[in-house]
Short mmCIF file of C-alpha atoms (C1' of nucleotides) in Angstrom, two decimals:
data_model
loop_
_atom_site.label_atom_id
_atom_site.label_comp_id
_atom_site.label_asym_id
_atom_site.label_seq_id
_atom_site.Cartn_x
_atom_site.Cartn_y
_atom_site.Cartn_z
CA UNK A 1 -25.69 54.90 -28.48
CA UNK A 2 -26.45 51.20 -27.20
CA UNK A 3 -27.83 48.42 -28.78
CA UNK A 4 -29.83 45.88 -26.94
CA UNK A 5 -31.30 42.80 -28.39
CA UNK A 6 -32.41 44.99 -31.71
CA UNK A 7 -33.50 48.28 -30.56
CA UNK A 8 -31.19 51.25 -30.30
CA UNK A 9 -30.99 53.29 -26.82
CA UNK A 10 -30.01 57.01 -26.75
CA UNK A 11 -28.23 56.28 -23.05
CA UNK A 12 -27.72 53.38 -20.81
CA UNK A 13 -30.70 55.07 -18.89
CA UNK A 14 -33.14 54.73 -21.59
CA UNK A 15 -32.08 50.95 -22.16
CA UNK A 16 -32.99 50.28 -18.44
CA UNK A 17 -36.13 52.40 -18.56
CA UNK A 18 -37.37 50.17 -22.06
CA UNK A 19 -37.31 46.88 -20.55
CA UNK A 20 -39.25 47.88 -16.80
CA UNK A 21 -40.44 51.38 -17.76
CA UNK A 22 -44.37 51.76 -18.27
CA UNK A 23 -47.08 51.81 -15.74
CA UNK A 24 -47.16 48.40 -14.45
CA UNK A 25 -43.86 46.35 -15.04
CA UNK A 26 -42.03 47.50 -11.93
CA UNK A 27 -45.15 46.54 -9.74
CA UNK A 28 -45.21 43.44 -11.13
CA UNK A 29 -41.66 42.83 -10.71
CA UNK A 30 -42.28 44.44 -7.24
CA UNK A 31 -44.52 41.38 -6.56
CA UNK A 32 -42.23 38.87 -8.25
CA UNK A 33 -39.09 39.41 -6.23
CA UNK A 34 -40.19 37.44 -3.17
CA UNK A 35 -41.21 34.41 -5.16
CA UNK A 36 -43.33 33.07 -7.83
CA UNK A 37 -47.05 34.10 -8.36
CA UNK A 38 -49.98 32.55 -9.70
CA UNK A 39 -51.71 34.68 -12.64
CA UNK A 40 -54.50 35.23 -9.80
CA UNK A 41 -52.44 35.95 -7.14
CA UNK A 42 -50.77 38.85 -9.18
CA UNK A 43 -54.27 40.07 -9.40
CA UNK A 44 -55.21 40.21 -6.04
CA UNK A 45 -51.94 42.35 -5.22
CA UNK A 46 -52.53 44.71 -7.87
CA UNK A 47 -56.73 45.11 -7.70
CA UNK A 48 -56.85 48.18 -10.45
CA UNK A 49 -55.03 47.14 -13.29
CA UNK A 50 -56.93 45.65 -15.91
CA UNK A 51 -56.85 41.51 -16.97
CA UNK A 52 -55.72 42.56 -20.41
CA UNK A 53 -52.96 45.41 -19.60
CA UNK A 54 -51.45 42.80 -16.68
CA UNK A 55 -51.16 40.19 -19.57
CA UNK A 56 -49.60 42.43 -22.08
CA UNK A 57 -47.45 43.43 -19.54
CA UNK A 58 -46.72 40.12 -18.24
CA UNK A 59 -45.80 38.79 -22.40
CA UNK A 60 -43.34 41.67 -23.16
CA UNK A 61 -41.56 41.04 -19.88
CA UNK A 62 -41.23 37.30 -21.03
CA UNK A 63 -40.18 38.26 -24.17
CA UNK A 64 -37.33 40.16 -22.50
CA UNK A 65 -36.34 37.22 -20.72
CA UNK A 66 -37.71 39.14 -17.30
CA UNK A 67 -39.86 36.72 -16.04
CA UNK A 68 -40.73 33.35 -17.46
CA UNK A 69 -44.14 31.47 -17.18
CA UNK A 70 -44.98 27.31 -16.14
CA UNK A 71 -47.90 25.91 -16.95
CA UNK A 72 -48.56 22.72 -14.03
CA UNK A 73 -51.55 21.63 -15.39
CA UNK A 74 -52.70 20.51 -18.54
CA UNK A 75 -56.46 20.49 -18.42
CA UNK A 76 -58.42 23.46 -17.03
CA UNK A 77 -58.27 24.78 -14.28
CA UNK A 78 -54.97 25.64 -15.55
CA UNK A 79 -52.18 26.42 -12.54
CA UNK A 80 -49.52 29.03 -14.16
CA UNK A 81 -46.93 30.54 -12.24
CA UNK A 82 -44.49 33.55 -12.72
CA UNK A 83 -41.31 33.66 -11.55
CA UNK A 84 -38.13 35.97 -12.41
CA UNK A 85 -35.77 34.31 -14.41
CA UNK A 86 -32.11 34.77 -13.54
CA UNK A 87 -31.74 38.17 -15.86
CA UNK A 88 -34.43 38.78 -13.90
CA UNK A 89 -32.77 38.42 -10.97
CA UNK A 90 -30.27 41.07 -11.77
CA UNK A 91 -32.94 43.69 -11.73
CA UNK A 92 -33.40 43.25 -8.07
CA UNK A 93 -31.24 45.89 -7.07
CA UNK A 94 -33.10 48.54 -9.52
CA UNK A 95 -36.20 47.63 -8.45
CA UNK A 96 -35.60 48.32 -4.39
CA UNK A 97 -33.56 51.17 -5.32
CA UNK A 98 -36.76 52.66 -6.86
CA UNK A 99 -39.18 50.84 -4.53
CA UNK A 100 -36.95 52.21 -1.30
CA UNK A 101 -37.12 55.80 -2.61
CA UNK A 102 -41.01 55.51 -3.39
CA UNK A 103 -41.45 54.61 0.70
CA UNK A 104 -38.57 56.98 1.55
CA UNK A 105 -40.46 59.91 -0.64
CA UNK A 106 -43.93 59.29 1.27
CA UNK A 107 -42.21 59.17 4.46
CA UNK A 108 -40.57 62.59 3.75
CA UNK A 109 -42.10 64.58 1.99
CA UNK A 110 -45.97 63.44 2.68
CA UNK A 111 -48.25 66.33 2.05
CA UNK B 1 -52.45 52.44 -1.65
CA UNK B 2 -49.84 55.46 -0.98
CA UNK B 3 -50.99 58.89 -1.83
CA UNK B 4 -48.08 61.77 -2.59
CA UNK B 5 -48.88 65.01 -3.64
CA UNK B 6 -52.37 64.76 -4.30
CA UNK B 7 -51.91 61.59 -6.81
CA UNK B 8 -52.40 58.16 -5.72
CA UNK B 9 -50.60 55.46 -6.37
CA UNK B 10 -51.30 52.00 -5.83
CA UNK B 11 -47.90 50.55 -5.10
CA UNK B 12 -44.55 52.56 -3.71
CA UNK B 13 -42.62 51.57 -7.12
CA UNK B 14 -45.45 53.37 -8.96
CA UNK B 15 -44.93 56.32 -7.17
CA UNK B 16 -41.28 56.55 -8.44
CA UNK B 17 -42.41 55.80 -11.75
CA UNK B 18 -44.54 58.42 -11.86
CA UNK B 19 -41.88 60.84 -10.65
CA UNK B 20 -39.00 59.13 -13.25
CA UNK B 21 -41.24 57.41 -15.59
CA UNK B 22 -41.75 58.08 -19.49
CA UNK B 23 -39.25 58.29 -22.04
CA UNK B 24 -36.85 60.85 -21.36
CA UNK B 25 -37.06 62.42 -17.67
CA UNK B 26 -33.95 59.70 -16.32
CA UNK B 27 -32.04 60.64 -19.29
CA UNK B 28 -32.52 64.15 -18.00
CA UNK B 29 -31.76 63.50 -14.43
CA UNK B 30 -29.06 61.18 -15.88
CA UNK B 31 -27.03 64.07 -17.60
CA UNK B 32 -27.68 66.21 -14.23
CA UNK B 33 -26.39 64.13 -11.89
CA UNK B 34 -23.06 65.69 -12.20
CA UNK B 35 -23.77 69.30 -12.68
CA UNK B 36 -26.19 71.74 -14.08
CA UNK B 37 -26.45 72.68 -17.47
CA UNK B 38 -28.07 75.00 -19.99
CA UNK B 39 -30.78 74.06 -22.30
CA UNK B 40 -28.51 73.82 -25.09
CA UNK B 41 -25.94 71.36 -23.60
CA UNK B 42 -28.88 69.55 -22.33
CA UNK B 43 -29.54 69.39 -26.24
CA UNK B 44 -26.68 67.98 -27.12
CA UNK B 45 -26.61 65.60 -24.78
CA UNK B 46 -29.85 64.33 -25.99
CA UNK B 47 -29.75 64.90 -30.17
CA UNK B 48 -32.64 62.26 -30.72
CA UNK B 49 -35.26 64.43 -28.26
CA UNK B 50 -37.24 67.20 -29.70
CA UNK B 51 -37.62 70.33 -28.17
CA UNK B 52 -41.18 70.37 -27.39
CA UNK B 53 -40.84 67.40 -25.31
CA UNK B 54 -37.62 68.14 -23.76
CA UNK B 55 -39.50 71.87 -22.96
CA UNK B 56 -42.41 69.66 -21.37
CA UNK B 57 -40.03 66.94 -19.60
CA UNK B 58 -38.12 69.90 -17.76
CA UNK B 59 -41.37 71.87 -16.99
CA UNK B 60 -42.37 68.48 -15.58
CA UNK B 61 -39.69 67.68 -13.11
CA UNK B 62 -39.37 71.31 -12.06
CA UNK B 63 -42.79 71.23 -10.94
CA UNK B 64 -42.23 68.01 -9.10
CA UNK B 65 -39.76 69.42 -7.42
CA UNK B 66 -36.68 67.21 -8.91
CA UNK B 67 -34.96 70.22 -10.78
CA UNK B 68 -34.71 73.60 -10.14
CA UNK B 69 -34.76 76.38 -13.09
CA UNK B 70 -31.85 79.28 -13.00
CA UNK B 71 -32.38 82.26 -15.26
CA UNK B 72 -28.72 84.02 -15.59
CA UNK B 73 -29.67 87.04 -17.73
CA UNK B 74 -32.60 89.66 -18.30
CA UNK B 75 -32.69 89.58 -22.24
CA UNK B 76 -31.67 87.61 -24.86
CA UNK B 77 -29.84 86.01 -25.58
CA UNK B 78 -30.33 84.11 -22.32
CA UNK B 79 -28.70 82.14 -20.03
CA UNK B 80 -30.55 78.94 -18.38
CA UNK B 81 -29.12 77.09 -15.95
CA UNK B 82 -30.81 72.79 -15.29
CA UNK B 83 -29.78 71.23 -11.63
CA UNK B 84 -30.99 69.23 -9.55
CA UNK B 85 -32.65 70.12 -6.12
CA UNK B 86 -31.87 68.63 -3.13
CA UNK B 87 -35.06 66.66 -2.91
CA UNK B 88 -33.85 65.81 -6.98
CA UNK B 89 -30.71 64.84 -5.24
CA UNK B 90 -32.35 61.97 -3.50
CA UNK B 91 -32.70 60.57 -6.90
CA UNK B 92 -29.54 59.69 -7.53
CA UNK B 93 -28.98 56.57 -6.32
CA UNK B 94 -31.68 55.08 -7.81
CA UNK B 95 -30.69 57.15 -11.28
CA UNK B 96 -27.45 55.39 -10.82
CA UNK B 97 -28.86 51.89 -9.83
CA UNK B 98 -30.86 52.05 -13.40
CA UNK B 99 -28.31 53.50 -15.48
CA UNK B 100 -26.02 50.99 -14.37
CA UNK B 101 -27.90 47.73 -15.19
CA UNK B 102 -28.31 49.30 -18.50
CA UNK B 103 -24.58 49.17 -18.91
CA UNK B 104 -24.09 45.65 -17.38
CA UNK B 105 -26.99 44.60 -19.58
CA UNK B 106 -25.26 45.24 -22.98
CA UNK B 107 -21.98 44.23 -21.82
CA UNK B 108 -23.47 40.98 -20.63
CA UNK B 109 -26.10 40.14 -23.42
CA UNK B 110 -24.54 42.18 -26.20
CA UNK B 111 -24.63 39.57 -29.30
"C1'" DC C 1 -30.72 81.45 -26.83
"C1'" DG C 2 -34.50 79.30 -24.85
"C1'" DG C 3 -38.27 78.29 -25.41
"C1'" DG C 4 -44.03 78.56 -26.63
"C1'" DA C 5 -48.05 77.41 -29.96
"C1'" DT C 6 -50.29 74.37 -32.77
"C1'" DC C 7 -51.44 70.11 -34.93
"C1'" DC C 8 -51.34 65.27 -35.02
"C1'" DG C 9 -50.05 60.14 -34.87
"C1'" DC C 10 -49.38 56.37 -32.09
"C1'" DC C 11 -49.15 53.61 -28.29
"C1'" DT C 12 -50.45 52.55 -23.66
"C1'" DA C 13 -53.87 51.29 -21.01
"C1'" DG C 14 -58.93 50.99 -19.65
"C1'" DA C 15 -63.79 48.67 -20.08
"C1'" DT C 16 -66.29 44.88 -21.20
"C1'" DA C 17 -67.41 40.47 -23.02
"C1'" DC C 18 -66.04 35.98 -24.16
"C1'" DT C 19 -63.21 31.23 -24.24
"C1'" DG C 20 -60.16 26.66 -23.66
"C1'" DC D 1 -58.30 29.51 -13.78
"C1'" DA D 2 -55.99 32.04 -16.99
"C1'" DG D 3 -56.33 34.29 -20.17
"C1'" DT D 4 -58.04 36.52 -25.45
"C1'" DA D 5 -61.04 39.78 -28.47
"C1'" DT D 6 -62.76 44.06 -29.52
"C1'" DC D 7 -63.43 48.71 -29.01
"C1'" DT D 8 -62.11 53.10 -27.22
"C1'" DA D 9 -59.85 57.13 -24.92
"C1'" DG D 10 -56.24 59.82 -23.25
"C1'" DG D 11 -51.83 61.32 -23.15
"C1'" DC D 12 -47.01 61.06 -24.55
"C1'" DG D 13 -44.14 62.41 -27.74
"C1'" DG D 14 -43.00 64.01 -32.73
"C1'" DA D 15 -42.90 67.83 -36.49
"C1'" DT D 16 -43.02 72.40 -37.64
"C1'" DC D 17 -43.38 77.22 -37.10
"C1'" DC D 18 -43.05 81.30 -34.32
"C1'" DC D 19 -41.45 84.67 -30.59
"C1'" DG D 20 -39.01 87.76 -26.73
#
DNA sequence: CGGGATCCGCCTAGATACTG
DNA sequence: CAGTATCTAGGCGGATCCCG
């Protein structure tokens, strides 16, 4: 059993899976690990999910201490950009392993 | 926009997700990675799971082509056998990648 | 022993409209 | 521009009982 930051984990698998698992965090992240985005600019690279799922998505992985957000502007129009943070950072690795095997399954095994 | 066995997926990390996603299939794939096992030991391995959903979860991957199904005897009690194919087999560096950031997470951030 | 059948709650995520 | 509010649906996963 493993505790992380309050919630209990069956296996060191299931920790991993709880902070990027879902539909949408790894694309994000995907998106992230070049550089920092703009709120729009995350939108434009992922065109079907919706404005309120990508800003759930994008809160919980602050919470985690994924990604963190900067506000540049004050007054509207507001200029906010996400970046990893350096935990973040450490997911790298996980998220080309599974982004390499996504490419390397389509290759492969394509219809 | 990469398209795998029928499904679409809008991003090559989704596509993975969608193969490893959800709650319990890379604790599954986790505890296969080093040899098959029957339904029972899978079990054990996994006390917090019910059955249902570890029924469904292994149903699942078989059909996706990760794990392959071994039936041992003709009548009960029988004999199951859980490994993974060679296409699952693929899988396991990125199993590995994820279960060990989960590790390095808790040893790292553990309070 | 290795599941299937049934019922159900909850959470994730979608659609749409609105706001500082 | 960068979100929030509200409502809703679908599916994942849980609980329990049953069967070859």
């Amino acid at each position: 059993m493993y505790t992380f930051k309050g919630k209990q984990y069956p296996c060191c698998a299931s920790l991993t899976m709880g902070m990027i698992g879902g539909k949408w965090k790894t694309v994000i992240l995907f998106h992230l690990m070049e550089g920092e985005l703009r709120y729009n600019e995350l939108r434009k690279q992922m065109p079907t999910v919706t404005e309120r799922t990508l800003s759930l998505q994008l809160k919980t992985l602050e919470q985690d201490g994924i990604i963190k957000r900067t506000v540049y502007t004050s007054k509207p129009p507001l200029k906010v950009e996400y970046s990893l943070t350096e935990f973040g950072e450490t997911l790298i690795p996980v998220i080309q392993s599974i982004t390499n095997w996504g490419i390397f399954a389509v290759e492969k095994y394509s219809e």
